[in-house]
mmCIF file of C-alpha atoms in Angstrom:
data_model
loop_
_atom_site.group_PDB
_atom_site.id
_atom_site.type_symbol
_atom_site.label_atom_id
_atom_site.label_comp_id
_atom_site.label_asym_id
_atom_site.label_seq_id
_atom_site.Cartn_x
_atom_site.Cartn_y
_atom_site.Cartn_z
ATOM 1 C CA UNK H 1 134.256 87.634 130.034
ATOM 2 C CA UNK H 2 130.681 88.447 130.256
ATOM 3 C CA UNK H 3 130.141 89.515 126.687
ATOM 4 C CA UNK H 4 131.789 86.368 125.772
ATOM 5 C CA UNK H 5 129.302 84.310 127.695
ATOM 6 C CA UNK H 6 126.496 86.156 126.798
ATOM 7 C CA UNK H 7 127.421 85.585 122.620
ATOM 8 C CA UNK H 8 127.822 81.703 123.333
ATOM 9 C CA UNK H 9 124.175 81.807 124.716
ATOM 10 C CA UNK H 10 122.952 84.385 121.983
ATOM 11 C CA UNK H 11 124.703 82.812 118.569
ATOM 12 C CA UNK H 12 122.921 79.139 118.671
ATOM 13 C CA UNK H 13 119.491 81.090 119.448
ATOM 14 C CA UNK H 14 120.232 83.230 116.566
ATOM 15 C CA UNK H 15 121.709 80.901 113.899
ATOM 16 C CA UNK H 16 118.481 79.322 114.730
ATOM 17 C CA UNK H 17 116.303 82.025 114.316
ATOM 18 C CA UNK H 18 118.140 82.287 110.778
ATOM 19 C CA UNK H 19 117.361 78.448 110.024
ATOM 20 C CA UNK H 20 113.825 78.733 110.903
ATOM 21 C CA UNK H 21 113.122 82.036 108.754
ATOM 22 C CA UNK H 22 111.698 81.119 105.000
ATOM 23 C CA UNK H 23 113.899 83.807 103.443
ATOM 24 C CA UNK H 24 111.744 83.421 99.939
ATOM 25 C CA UNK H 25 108.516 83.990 102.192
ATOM 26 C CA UNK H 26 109.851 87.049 103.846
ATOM 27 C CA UNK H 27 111.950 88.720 100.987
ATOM 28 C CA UNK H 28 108.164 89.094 98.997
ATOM 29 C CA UNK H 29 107.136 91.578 102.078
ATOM 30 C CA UNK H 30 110.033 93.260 102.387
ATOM 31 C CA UNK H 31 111.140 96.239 99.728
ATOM 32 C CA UNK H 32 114.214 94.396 99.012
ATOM 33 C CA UNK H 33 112.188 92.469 96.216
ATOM 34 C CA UNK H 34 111.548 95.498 94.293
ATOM 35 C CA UNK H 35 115.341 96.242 93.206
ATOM 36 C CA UNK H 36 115.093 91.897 92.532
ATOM 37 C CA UNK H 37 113.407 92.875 89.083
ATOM 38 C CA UNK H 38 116.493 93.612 87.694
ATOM 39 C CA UNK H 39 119.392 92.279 86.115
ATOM 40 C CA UNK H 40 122.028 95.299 85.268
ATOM 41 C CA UNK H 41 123.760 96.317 88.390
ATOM 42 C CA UNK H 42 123.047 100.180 87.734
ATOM 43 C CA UNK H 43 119.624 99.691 88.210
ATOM 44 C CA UNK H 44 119.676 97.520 90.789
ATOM 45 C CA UNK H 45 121.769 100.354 92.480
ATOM 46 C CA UNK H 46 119.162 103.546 91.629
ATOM 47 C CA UNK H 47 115.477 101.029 92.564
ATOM 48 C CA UNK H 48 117.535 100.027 95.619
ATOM 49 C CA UNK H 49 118.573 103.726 97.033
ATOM 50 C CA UNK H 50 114.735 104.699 96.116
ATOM 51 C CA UNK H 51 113.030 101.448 97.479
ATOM 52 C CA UNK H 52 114.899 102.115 101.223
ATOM 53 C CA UNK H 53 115.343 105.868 101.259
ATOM 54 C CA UNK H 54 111.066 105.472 101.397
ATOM 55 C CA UNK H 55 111.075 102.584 103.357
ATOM 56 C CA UNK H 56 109.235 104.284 106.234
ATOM 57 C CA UNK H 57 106.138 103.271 107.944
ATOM 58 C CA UNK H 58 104.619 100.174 107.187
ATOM 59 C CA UNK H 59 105.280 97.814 104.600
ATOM 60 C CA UNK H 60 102.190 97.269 103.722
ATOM 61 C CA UNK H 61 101.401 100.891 103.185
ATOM 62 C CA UNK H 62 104.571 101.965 101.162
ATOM 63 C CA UNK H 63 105.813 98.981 99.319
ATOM 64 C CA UNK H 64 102.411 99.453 96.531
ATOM 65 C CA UNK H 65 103.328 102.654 95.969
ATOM 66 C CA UNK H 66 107.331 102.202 94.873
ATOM 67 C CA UNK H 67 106.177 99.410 92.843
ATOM 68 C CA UNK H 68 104.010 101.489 90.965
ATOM 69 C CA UNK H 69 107.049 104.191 91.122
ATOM 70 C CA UNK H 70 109.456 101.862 89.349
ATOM 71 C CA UNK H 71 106.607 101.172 86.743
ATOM 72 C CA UNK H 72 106.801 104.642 86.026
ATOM 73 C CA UNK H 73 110.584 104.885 85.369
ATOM 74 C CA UNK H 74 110.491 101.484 83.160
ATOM 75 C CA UNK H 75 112.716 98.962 82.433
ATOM 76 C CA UNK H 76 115.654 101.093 83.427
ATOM 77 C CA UNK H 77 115.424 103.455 86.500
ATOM 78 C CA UNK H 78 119.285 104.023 85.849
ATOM 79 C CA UNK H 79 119.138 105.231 82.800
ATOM 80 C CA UNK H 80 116.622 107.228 83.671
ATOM 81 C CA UNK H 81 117.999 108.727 86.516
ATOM 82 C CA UNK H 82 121.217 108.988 84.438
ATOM 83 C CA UNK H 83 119.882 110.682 81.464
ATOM 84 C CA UNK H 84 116.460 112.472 82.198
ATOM 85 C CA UNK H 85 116.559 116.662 82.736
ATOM 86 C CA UNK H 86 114.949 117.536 86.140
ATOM 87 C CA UNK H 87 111.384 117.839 84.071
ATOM 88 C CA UNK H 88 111.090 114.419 83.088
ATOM 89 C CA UNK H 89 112.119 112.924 86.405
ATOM 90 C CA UNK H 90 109.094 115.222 87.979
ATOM 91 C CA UNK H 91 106.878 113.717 85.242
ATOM 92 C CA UNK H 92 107.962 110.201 85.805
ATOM 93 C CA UNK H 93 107.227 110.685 89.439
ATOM 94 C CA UNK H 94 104.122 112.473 88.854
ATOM 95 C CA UNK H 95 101.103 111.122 91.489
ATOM 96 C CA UNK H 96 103.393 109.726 93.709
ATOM 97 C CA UNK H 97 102.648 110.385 97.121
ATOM 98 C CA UNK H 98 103.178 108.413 100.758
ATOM 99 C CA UNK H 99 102.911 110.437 103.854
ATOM 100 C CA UNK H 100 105.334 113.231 103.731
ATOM 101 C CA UNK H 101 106.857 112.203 100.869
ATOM 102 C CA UNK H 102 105.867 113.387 96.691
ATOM 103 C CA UNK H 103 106.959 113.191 93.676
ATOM 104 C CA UNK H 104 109.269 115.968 94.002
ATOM 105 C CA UNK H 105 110.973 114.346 96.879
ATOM 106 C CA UNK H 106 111.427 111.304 94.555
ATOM 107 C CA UNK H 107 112.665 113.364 91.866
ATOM 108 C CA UNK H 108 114.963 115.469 94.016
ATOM 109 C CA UNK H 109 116.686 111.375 95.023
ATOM 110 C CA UNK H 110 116.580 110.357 91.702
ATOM 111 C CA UNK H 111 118.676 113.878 90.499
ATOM 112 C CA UNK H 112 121.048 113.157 93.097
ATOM 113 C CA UNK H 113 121.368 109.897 91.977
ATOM 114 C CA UNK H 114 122.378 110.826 88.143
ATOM 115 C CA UNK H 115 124.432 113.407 89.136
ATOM 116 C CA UNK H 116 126.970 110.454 90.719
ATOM 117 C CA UNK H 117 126.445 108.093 87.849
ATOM 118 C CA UNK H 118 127.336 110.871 85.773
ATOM 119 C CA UNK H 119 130.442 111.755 87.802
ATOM 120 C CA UNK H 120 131.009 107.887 88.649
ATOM 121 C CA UNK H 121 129.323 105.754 86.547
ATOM 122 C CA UNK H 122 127.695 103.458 89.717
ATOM 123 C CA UNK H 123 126.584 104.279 92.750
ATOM 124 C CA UNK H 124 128.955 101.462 94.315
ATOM 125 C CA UNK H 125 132.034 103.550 92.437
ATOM 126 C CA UNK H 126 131.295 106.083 94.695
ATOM 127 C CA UNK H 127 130.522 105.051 97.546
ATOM 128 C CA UNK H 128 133.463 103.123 97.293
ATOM 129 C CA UNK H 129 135.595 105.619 96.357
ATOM 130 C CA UNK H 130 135.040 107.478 99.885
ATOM 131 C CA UNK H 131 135.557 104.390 101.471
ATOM 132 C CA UNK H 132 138.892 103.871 100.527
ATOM 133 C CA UNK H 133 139.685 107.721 101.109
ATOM 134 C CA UNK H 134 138.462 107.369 104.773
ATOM 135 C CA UNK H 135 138.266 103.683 105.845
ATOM 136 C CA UNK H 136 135.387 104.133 107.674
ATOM 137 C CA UNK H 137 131.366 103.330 106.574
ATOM 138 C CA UNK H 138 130.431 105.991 108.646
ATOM 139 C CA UNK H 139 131.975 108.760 107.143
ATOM 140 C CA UNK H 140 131.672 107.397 103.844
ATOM 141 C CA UNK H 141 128.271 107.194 104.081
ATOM 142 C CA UNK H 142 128.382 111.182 105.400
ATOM 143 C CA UNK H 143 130.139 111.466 101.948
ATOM 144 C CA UNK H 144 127.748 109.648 99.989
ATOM 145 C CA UNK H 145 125.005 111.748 101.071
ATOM 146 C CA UNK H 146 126.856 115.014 100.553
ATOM 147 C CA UNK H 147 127.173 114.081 97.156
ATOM 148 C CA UNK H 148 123.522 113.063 96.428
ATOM 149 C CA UNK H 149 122.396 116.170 98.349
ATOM 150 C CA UNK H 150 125.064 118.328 95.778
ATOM 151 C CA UNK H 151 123.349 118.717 92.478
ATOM 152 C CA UNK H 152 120.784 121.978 92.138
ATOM 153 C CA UNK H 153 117.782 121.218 93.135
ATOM 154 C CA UNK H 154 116.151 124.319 91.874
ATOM 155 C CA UNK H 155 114.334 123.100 88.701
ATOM 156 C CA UNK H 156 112.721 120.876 90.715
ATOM 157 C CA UNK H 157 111.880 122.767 94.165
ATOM 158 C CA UNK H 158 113.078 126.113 93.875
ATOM 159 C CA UNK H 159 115.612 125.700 96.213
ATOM 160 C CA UNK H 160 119.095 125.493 95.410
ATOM 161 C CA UNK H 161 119.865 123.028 98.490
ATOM 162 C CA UNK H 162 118.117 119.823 99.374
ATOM 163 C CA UNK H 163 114.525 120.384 101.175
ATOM 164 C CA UNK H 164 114.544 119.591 104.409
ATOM 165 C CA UNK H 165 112.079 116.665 103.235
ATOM 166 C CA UNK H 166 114.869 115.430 100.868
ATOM 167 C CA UNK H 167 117.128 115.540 104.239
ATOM 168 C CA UNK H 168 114.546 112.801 105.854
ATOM 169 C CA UNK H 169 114.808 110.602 103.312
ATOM 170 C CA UNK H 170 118.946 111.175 103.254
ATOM 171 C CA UNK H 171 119.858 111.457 106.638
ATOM 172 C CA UNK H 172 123.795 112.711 107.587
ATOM 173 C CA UNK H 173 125.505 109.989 110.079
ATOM 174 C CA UNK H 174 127.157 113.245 111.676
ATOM 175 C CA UNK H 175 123.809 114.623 113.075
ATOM 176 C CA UNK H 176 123.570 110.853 115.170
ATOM 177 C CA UNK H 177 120.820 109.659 113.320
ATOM 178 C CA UNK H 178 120.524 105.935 112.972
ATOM 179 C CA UNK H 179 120.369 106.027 109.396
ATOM 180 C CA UNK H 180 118.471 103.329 109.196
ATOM 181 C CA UNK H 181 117.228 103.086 105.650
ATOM 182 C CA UNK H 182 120.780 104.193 104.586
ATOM 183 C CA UNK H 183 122.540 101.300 106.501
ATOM 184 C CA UNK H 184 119.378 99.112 104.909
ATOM 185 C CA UNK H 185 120.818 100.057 101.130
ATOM 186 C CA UNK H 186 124.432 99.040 102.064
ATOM 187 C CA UNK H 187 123.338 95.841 103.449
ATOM 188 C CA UNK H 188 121.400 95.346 100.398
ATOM 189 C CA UNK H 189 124.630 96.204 98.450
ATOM 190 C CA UNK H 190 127.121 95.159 100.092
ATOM 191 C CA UNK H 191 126.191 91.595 101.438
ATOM 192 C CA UNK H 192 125.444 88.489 99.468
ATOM 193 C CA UNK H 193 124.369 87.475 97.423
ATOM 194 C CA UNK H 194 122.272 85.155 99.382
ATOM 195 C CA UNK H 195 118.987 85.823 97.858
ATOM 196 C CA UNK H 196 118.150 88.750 99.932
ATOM 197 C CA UNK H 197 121.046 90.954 99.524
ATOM 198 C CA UNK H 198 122.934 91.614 96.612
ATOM 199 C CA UNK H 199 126.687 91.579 96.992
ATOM 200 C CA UNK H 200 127.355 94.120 94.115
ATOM 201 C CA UNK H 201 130.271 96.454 96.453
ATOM 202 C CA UNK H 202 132.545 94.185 96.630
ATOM 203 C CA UNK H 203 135.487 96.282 97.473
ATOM 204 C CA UNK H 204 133.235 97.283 100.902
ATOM 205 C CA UNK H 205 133.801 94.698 103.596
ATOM 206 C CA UNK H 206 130.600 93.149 105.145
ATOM 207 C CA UNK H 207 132.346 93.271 108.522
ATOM 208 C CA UNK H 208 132.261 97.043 108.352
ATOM 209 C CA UNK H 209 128.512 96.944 107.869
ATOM 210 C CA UNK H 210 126.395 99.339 110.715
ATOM 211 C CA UNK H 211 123.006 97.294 111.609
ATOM 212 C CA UNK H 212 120.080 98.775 110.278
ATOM 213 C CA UNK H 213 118.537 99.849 113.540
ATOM 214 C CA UNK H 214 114.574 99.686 113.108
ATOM 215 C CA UNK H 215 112.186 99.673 115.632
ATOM 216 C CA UNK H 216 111.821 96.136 115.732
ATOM 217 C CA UNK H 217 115.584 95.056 115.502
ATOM 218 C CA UNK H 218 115.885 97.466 118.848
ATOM 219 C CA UNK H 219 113.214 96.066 120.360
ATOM 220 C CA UNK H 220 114.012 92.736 120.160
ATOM 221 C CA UNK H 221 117.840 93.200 120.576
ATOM 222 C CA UNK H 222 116.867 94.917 124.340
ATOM 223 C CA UNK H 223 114.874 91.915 124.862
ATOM 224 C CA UNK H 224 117.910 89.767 124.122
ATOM 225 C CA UNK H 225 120.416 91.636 125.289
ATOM 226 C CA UNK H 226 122.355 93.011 122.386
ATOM 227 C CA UNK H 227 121.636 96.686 123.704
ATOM 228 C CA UNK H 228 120.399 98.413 126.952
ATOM 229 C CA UNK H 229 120.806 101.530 125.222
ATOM 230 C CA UNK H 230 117.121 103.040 124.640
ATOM 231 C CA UNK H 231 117.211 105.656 121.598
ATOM 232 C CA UNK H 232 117.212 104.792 118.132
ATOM 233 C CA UNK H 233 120.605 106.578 117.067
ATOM 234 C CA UNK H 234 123.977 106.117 115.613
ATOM 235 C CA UNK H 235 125.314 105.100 118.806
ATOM 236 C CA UNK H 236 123.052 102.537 119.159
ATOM 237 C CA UNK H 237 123.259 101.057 115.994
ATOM 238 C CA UNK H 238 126.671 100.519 116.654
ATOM 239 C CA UNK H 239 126.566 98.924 120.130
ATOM 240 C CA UNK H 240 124.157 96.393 118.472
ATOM 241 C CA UNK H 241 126.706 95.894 115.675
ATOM 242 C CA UNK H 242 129.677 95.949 118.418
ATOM 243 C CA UNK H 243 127.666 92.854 120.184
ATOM 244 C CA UNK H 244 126.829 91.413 116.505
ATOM 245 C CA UNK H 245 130.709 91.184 115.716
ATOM 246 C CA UNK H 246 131.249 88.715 118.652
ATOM 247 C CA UNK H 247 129.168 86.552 117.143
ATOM 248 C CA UNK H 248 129.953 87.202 113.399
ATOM 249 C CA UNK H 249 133.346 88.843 113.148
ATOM 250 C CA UNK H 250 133.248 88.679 108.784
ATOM 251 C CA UNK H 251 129.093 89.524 108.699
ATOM 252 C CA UNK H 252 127.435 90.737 111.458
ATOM 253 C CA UNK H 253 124.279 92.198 109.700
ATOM 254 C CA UNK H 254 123.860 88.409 108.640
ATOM 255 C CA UNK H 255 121.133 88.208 111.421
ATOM 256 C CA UNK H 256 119.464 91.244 110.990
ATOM 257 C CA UNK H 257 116.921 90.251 107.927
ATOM 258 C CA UNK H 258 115.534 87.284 110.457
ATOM 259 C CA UNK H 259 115.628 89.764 113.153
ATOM 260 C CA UNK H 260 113.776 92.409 111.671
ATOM 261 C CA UNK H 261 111.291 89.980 109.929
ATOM 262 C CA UNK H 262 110.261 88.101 113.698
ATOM 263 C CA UNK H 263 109.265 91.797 114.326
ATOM 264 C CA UNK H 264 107.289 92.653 111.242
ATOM 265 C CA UNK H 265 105.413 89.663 111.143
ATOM 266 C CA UNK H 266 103.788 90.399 114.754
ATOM 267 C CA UNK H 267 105.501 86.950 115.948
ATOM 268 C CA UNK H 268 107.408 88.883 118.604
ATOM 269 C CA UNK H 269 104.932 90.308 120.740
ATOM 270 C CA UNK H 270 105.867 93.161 122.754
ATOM 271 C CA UNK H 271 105.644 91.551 125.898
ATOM 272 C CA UNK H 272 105.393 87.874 127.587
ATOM 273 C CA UNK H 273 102.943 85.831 125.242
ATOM 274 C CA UNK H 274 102.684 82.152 126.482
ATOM 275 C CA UNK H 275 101.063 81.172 122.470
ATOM 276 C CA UNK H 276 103.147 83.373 120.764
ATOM 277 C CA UNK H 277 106.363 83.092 122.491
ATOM 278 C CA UNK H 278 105.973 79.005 122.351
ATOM 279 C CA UNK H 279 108.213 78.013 119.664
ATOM 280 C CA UNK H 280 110.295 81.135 119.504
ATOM 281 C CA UNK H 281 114.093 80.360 119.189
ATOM 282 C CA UNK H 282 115.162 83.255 121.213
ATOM 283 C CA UNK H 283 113.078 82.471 124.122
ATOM 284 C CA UNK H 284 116.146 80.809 125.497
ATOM 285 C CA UNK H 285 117.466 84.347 125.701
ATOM 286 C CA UNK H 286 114.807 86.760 125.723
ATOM 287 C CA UNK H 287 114.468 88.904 129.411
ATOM 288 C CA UNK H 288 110.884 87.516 129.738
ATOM 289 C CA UNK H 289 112.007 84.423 130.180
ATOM 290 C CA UNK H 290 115.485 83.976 132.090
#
């Protein structure tokens, strides 16, 4: 009974949080724009795993950087990731470089990458294909990964496995990480479209969706209740998600681009802020003031 109460306080705060965010303002700081330069759904697919496996840090910092990355692959980054031998990929991603991440790293993604469009012909044939098997997006996402960390990675590291560099950019759901930037592609995939996210797997049901638990999202969702829980892992994207579904049964992730977004901006402060906190739509909610 308490959960129920709590999600008739927390769904008009957050319907109106979604009202009030100017998803055309936000979408041109957020990575999801990049894969928006394209029209075939392969490509969409291959600039979308690349844009939020390396969507670490700050946006700022690493959202230059894959735009000049996707200038390097061209019009088509499926066809390149499709077609190239391990040599070109290196070559396309030659220079590229963001903290602990180079163009080996990139190349290593985009092999993985080919080898399923190879084997699949999409990305979203695969993924779905696991998803049917095991009617669950957790371990279809384990599979997913399994398959992108597969091909031989030798020609391009000298090591026949994926790098343990490769591994932080691909994390496994079965070691507990949140897989953030992982559960960031499939809402990019799955959902929509909406003019944000894409809606391309169609066969995946939104309502199976796993938040993509960044810090912000976790902040704020402590400070509104949606979690007490204080690590960033699996288990805590999916108590978030749990609480989500109470309020959106078909589409919980719905709220998590306005969510995310009230953190990146700096409008949430991290504490009580009389000036920022005026005209926030969750302050009707928010621990710092109930």
């Amino acid at each position: 009974m308490r959960i129920w109460r709590r999600a008739e306080l927390l769904r008009p705060a957050l319907e109106a949080l979604l009202a009030g965010t100017d998803a055309p303002a936000r979408v041109r700081g957020d990575p999801v724009e990049l894969p928006h330069r394209y029209q075939e759904p392969r490509d969409i697919e291959v600039a979308g795993l690349l844009c939020a496996a390396l969507a670490y840090g700050r946006v700022d910092l690493f959202k230059p950087r894959l735009s000049a990355l996707l200038d390097a692959l061209g019009p088509s980054p499926g066809t390149v990731a499709m077609t190239a031998r391990p040599a070109e990929l290196l070559d396309r991603a030659k220079g590229f470089s963001y903290r602990m991440t180079d163009a080996r790293d990139v190349a290593c993604l985009l092999h993985g990458a080919g080898a399923i469009l190879r084997a699949h012909g999409t990305l979203g044939s695969c993924f779905t294909a696991h998803y049917r098997r095991l009617q669950s997006v957790r371990a279809a996402l384990g599979a997913f990964v399994d398959e992108l960390c597969a091909p031989d990675f030798r020609p391009i590291t000298g090591q026949r496995g994926p790098t343990r560099r490769l591994k932080h950019l691909l994390p496994h759901p079965d070691r507990g990480s949140a897989c953030k930037r992982l559960n960031l592609f499939l809402r990019w995939m799955v959902r929509g479209p909406d003019g944000v996210d894409f809606g391309l797997w169609r066969e995946v049901p939104a309502a199976e969706l796993v938040v993509p638990l960044d810090t912000h999202v976790h902040r704020i969702g402590r400070f509104i209740g949606l979690t007490r829980r204080k690590d960033l892992s699996w288990k805590t994207a999916e108590d978030v998600t749990r609480r989500l579904r109470l309020l959106d049964a078909k589409d919980p992730v719905r709220y998590d681009f306005a969510l995310s977004h009230l953190g990146i901006s700096g409008t949430c402060a991290s504490r009580k802020d009389l000036r920022r906190c005026a005209g926030c739509p969750l302050k009707p909610i928010c621990k710092y003031w109930v």
